[in-house]
Short mmCIF file of C-alpha atoms and ligand atoms in Angstrom, two decimals:
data_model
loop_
_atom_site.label_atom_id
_atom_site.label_comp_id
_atom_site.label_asym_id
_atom_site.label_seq_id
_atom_site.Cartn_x
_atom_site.Cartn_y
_atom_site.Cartn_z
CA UNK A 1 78.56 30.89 152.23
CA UNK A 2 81.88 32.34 153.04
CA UNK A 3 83.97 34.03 150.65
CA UNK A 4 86.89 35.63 150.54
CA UNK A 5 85.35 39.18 150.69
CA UNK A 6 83.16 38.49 153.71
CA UNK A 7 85.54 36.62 155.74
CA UNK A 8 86.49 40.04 157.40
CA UNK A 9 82.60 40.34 158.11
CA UNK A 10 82.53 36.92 159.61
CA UNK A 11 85.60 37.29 161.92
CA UNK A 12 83.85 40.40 163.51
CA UNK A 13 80.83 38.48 163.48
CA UNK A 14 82.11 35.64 165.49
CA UNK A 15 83.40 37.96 168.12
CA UNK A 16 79.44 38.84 168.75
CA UNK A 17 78.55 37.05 172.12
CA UNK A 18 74.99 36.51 170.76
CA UNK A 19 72.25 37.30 173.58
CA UNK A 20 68.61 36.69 173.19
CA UNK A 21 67.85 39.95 173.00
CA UNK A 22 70.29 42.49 171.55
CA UNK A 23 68.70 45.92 171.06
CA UNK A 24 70.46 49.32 170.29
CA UNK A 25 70.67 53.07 169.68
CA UNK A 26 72.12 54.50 166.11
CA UNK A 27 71.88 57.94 165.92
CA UNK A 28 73.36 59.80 163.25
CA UNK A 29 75.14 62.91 164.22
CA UNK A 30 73.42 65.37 161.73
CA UNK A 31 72.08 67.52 164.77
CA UNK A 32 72.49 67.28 168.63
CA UNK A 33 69.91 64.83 170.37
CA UNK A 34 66.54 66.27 170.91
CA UNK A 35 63.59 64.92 173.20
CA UNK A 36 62.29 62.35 169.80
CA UNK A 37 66.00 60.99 170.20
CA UNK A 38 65.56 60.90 173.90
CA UNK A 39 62.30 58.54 173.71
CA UNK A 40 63.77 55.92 171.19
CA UNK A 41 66.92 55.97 173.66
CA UNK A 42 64.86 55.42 176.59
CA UNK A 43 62.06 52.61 174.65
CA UNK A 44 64.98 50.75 173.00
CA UNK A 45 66.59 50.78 176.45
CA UNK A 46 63.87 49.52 178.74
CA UNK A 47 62.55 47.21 176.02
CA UNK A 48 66.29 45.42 175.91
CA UNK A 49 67.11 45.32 179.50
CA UNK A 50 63.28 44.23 180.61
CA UNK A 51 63.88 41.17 178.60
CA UNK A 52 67.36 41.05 179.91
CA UNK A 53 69.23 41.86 176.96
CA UNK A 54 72.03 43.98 175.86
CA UNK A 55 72.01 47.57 174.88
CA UNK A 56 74.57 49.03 172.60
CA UNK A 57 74.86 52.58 171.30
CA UNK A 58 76.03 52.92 167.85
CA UNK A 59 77.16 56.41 165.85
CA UNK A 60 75.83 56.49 162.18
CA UNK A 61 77.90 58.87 160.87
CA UNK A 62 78.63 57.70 157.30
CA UNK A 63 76.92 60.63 155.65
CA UNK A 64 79.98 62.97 156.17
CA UNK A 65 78.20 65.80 154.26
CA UNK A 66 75.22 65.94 156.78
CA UNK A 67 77.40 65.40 160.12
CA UNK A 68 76.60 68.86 161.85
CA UNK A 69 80.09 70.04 163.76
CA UNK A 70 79.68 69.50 167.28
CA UNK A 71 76.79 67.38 167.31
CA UNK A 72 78.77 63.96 167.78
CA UNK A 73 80.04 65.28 171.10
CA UNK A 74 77.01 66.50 172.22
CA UNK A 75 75.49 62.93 171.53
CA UNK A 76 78.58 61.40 173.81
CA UNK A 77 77.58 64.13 176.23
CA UNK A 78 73.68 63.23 177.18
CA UNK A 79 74.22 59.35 176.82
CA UNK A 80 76.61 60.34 180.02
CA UNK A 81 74.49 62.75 181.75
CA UNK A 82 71.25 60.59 181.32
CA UNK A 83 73.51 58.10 182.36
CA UNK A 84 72.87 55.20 179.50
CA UNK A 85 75.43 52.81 179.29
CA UNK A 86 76.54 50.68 176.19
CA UNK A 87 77.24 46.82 176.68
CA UNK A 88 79.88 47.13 173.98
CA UNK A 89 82.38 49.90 172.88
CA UNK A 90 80.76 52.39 170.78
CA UNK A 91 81.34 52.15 167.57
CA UNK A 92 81.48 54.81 164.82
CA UNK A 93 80.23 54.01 161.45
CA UNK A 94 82.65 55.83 159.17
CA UNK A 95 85.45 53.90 160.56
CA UNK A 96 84.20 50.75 159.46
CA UNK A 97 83.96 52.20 155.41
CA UNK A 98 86.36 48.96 154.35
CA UNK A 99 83.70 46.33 155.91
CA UNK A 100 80.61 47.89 153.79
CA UNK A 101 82.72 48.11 150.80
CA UNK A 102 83.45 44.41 151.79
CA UNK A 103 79.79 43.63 151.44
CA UNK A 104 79.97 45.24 148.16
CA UNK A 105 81.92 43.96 146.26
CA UNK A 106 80.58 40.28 147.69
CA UNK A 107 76.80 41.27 146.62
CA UNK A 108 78.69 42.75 143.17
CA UNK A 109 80.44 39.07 142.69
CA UNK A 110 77.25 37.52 142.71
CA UNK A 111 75.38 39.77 140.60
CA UNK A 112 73.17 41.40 142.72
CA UNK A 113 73.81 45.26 142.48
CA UNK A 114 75.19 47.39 139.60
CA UNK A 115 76.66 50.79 139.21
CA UNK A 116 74.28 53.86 138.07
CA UNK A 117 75.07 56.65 136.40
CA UNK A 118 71.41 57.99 136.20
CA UNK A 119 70.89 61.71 137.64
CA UNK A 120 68.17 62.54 139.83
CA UNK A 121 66.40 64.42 137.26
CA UNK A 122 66.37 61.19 135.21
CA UNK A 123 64.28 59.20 137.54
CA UNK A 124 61.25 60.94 136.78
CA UNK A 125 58.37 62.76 138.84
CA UNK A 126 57.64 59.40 141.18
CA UNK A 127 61.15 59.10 142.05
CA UNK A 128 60.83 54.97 141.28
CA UNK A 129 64.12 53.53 139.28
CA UNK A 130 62.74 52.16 135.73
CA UNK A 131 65.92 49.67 136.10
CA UNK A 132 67.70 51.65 133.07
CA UNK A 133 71.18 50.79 133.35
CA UNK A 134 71.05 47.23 135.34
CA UNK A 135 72.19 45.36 131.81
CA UNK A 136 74.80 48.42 130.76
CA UNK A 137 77.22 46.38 133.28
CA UNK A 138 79.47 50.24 133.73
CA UNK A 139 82.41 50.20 136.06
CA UNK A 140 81.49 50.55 139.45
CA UNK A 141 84.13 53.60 139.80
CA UNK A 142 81.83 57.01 140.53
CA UNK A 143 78.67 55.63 139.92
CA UNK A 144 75.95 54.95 142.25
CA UNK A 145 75.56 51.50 143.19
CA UNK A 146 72.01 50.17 143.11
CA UNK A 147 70.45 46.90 144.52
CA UNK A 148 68.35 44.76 141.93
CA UNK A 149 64.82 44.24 143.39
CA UNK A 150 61.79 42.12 142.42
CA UNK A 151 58.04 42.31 141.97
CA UNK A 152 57.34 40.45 145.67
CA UNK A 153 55.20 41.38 148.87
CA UNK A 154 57.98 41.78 151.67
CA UNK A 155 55.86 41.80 155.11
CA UNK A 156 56.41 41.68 158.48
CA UNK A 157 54.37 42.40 161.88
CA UNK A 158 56.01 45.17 163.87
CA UNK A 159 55.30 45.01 167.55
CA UNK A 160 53.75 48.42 167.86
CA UNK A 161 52.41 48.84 164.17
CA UNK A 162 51.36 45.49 162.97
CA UNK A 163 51.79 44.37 159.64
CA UNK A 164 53.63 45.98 156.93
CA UNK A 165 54.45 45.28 153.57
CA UNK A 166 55.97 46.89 150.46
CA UNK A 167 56.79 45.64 146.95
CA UNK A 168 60.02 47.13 146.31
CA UNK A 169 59.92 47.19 142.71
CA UNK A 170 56.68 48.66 142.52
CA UNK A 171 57.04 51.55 145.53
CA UNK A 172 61.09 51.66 144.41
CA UNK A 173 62.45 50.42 142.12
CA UNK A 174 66.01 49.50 142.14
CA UNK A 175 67.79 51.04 145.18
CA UNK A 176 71.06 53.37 146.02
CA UNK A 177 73.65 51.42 148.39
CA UNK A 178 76.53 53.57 147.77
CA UNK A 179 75.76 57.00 146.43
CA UNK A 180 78.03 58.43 143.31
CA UNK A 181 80.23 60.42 145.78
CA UNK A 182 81.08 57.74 147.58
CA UNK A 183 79.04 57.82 150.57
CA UNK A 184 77.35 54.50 151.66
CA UNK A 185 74.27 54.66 152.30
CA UNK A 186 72.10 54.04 155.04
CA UNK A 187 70.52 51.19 154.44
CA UNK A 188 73.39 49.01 153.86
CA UNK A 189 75.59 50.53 156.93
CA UNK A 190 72.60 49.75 159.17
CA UNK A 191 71.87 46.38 157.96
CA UNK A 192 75.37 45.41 158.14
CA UNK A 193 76.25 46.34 161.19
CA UNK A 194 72.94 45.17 162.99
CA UNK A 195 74.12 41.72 161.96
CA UNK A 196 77.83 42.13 162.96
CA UNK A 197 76.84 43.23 166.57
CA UNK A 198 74.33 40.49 166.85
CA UNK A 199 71.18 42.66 167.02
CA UNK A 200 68.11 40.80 167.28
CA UNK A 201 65.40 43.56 167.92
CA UNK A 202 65.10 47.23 166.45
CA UNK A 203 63.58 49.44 168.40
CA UNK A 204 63.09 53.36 166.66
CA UNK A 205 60.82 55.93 165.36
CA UNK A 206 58.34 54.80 163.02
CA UNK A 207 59.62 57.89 160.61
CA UNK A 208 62.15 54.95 159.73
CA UNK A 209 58.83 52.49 159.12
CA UNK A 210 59.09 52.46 155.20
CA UNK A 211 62.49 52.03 155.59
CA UNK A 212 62.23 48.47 157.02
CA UNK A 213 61.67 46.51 153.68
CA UNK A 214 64.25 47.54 151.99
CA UNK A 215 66.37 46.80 155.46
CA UNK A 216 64.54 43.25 155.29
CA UNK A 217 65.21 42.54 151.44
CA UNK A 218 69.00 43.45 152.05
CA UNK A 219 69.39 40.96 155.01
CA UNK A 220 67.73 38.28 153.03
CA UNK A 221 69.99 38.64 149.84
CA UNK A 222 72.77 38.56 152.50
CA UNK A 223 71.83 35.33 154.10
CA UNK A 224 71.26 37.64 157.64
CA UNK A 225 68.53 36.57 160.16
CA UNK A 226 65.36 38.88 160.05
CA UNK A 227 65.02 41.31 163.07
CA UNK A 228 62.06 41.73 165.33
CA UNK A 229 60.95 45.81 164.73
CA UNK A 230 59.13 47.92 166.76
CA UNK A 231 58.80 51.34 165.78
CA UNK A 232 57.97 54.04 168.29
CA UNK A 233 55.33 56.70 167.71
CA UNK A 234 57.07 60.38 167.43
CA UNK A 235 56.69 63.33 169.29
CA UNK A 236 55.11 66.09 167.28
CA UNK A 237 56.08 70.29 168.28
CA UNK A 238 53.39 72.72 168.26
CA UNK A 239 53.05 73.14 164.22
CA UNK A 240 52.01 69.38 163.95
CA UNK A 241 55.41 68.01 162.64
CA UNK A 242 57.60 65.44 163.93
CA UNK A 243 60.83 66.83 166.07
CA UNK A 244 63.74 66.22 164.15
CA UNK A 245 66.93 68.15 163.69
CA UNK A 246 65.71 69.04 160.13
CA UNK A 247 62.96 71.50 162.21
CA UNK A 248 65.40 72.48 164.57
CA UNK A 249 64.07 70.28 167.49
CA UNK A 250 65.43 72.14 170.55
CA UNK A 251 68.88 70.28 171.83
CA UNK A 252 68.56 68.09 174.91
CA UNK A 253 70.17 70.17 177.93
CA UNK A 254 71.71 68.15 179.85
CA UNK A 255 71.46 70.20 182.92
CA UNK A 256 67.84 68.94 183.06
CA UNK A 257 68.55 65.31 182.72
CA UNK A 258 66.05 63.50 185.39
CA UNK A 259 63.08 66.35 184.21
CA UNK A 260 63.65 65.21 180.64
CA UNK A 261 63.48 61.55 181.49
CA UNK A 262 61.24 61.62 183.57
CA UNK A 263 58.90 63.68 180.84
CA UNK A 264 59.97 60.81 178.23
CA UNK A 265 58.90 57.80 180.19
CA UNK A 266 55.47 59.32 180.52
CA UNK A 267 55.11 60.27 176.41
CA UNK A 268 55.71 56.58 175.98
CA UNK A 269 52.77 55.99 178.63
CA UNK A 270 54.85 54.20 181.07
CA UNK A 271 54.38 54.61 184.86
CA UNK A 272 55.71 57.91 186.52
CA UNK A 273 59.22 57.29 187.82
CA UNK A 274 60.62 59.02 190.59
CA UNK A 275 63.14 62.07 190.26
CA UNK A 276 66.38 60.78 191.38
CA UNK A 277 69.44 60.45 189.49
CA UNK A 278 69.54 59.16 186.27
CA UNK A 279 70.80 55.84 186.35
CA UNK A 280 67.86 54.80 189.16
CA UNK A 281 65.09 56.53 187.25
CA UNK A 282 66.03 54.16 184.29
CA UNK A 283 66.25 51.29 186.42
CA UNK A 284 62.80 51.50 187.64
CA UNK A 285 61.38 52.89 184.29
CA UNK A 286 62.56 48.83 183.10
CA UNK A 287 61.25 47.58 186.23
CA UNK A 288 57.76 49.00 185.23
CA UNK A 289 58.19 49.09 181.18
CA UNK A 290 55.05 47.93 179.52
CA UNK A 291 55.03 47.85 175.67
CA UNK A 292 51.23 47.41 175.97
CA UNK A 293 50.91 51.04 177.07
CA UNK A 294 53.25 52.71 174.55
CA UNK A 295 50.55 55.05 172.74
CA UNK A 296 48.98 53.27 169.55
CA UNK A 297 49.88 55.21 165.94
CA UNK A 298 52.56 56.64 164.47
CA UNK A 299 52.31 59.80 166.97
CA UNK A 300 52.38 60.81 170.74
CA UNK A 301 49.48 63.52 171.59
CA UNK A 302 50.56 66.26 172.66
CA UNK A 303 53.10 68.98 171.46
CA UNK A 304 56.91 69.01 172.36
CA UNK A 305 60.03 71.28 171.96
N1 LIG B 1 70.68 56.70 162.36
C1 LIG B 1 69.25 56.81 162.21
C2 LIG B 1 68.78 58.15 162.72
O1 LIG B 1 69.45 58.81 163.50
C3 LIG B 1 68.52 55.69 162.95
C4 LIG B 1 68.77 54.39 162.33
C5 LIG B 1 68.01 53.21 162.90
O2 LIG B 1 67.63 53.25 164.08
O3 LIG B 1 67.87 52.25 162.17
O4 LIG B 1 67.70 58.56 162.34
#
């Protein structure tokens, strides 16, 4: 169905050469790339182009709050020095603010979200949305927007993880698309723009696991295909916790480009490559890729920096 609020969203959608296999990279610029970034860049790389698909770097950077200065450029920076190349322009999430408002006001039309002006403290100790103001029908001005769910099992099979369900009321309750500041969230940016740029397969860590149903439940309401997943185990540092620039994961110096890559496609249990530069270590890291010997779990062995 085509309306007059998603025909914007359908014009960019139809620009989308769609490939078989369309696989990407969206990091968010809250912290400069670390060696966890540089193993789902590597993974969602090798896993496109061995199945001779596209690869397309994306910049989720619609949380303007969390975007830490500098980071953005240093994100630019390594996808040059490791030599990763996009198959489409690079696109940058908080200039595309008009198309998720778009979707909006489209899922508002048909009844489907509502605005929120529930604090956090409201919510209660298990941080699930009781549904409280879905029939107070309040101007969607500075509220939060929330998503109405239902009591069903959403499931799929993730290539690495197997099956996974949630029921969204149950674990959630009614979700947050667009926060009472005005940010959009997440989960609507990244479902919306997967489907513009014709991704078919998601390839990250499996941090972003739970994360998937509510991804899933979106795309449905919004008449998207379903994605093929595959979430990646994570590298853990020396205390036992994931690297992440919340635990100030060391940046990824890009003086030591091949050593780092070279380090990567072996945590993901992949053939050594040989040192060389960049751009040939890749190639023959997708000559060899294997999904079969990606470590099984949620995490690599091992401790990183
Ligand atoms: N932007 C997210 C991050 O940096 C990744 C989103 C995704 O791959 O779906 O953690």
């Amino acid at each position: 169905m085509v309306t007059v609020d998603n025909i914007l969203v359908e014009q960019q959608r139809n620009d989308v050469s769609l490939n078989r296999y369309s696989g990407r990279f969206a990091p968010s610029p809250t912290g400069p790339l670390h060696f966890g970034s540089l193993i789902t860049a590597v993974a969602s790389y090798c896993d496109a182009k061995s199945h001779d698909g596209q690869w397309i770097v994306r910049i989720e950077d619609t949380d303007i709050p969390r975007i830490y200065p500098g980071s953005e450029d240093h994100i630019l920076k390594c996808l040059e020095a490791f030599e990763f190349e996009s198959d489409a322009t690079i696109i940058f999430q908080k200039d595309r603010l008009d198309i998720y408002e778009s979707v909006l006001k489209d899922l508002h039309d048909q009844g489907l979200v509502y605005a929120c002006q529930c604090t956090r403290k409201m919510l209660g100790s298990n941080h699930i949305y009781a549904g409280t103001c879905r029939e107070l029908h309040l101007p969607l001005e500075h509220q939060a927007i929330r998503v109405k769910v239902h009591d069903e099992n959403i499931c799929f099979e993730d290539i690495l993880q197997g099956q996974h369900c949630s029921n969204l009321e149950y674990d959630l309750g009614d979700f947050v698309l667009k926060r009472r500041d005005g940010i959009i969230n997440y989960q609507l940016a990244v479902v919306v723009d997967d489907y513009l740029q014709g991704i078919t397969h998601v390839v990250r860590g499996a941090d972003l696991l739970d994360n998937t149903e509510r991804q899933i439940y979106l795309a449905q309401i919004l008449g998207y295909p379903q994605l093929e997943y595959m979430h990646l185990p994570l590298a853990m540092n020396e205390h036992g916790t994931k690297l992440s620039k919340q635990n100030l994961a060391q940046a990824l110096d890009t003086a030591q480009a091949p050593q780092l890559l070279s380090q990567a496609i072996l945590a993901l249990g992949q053939l050594p490559v040989d040192l060389d530069r960049p751009s040939v270590m890749l190639k023959q890291a997708v000559a060899q890729w294997d999904r079969n010997s990606i470590p099984k779990g949620t995490e690599i062995s091992g401790f990183f920096k």
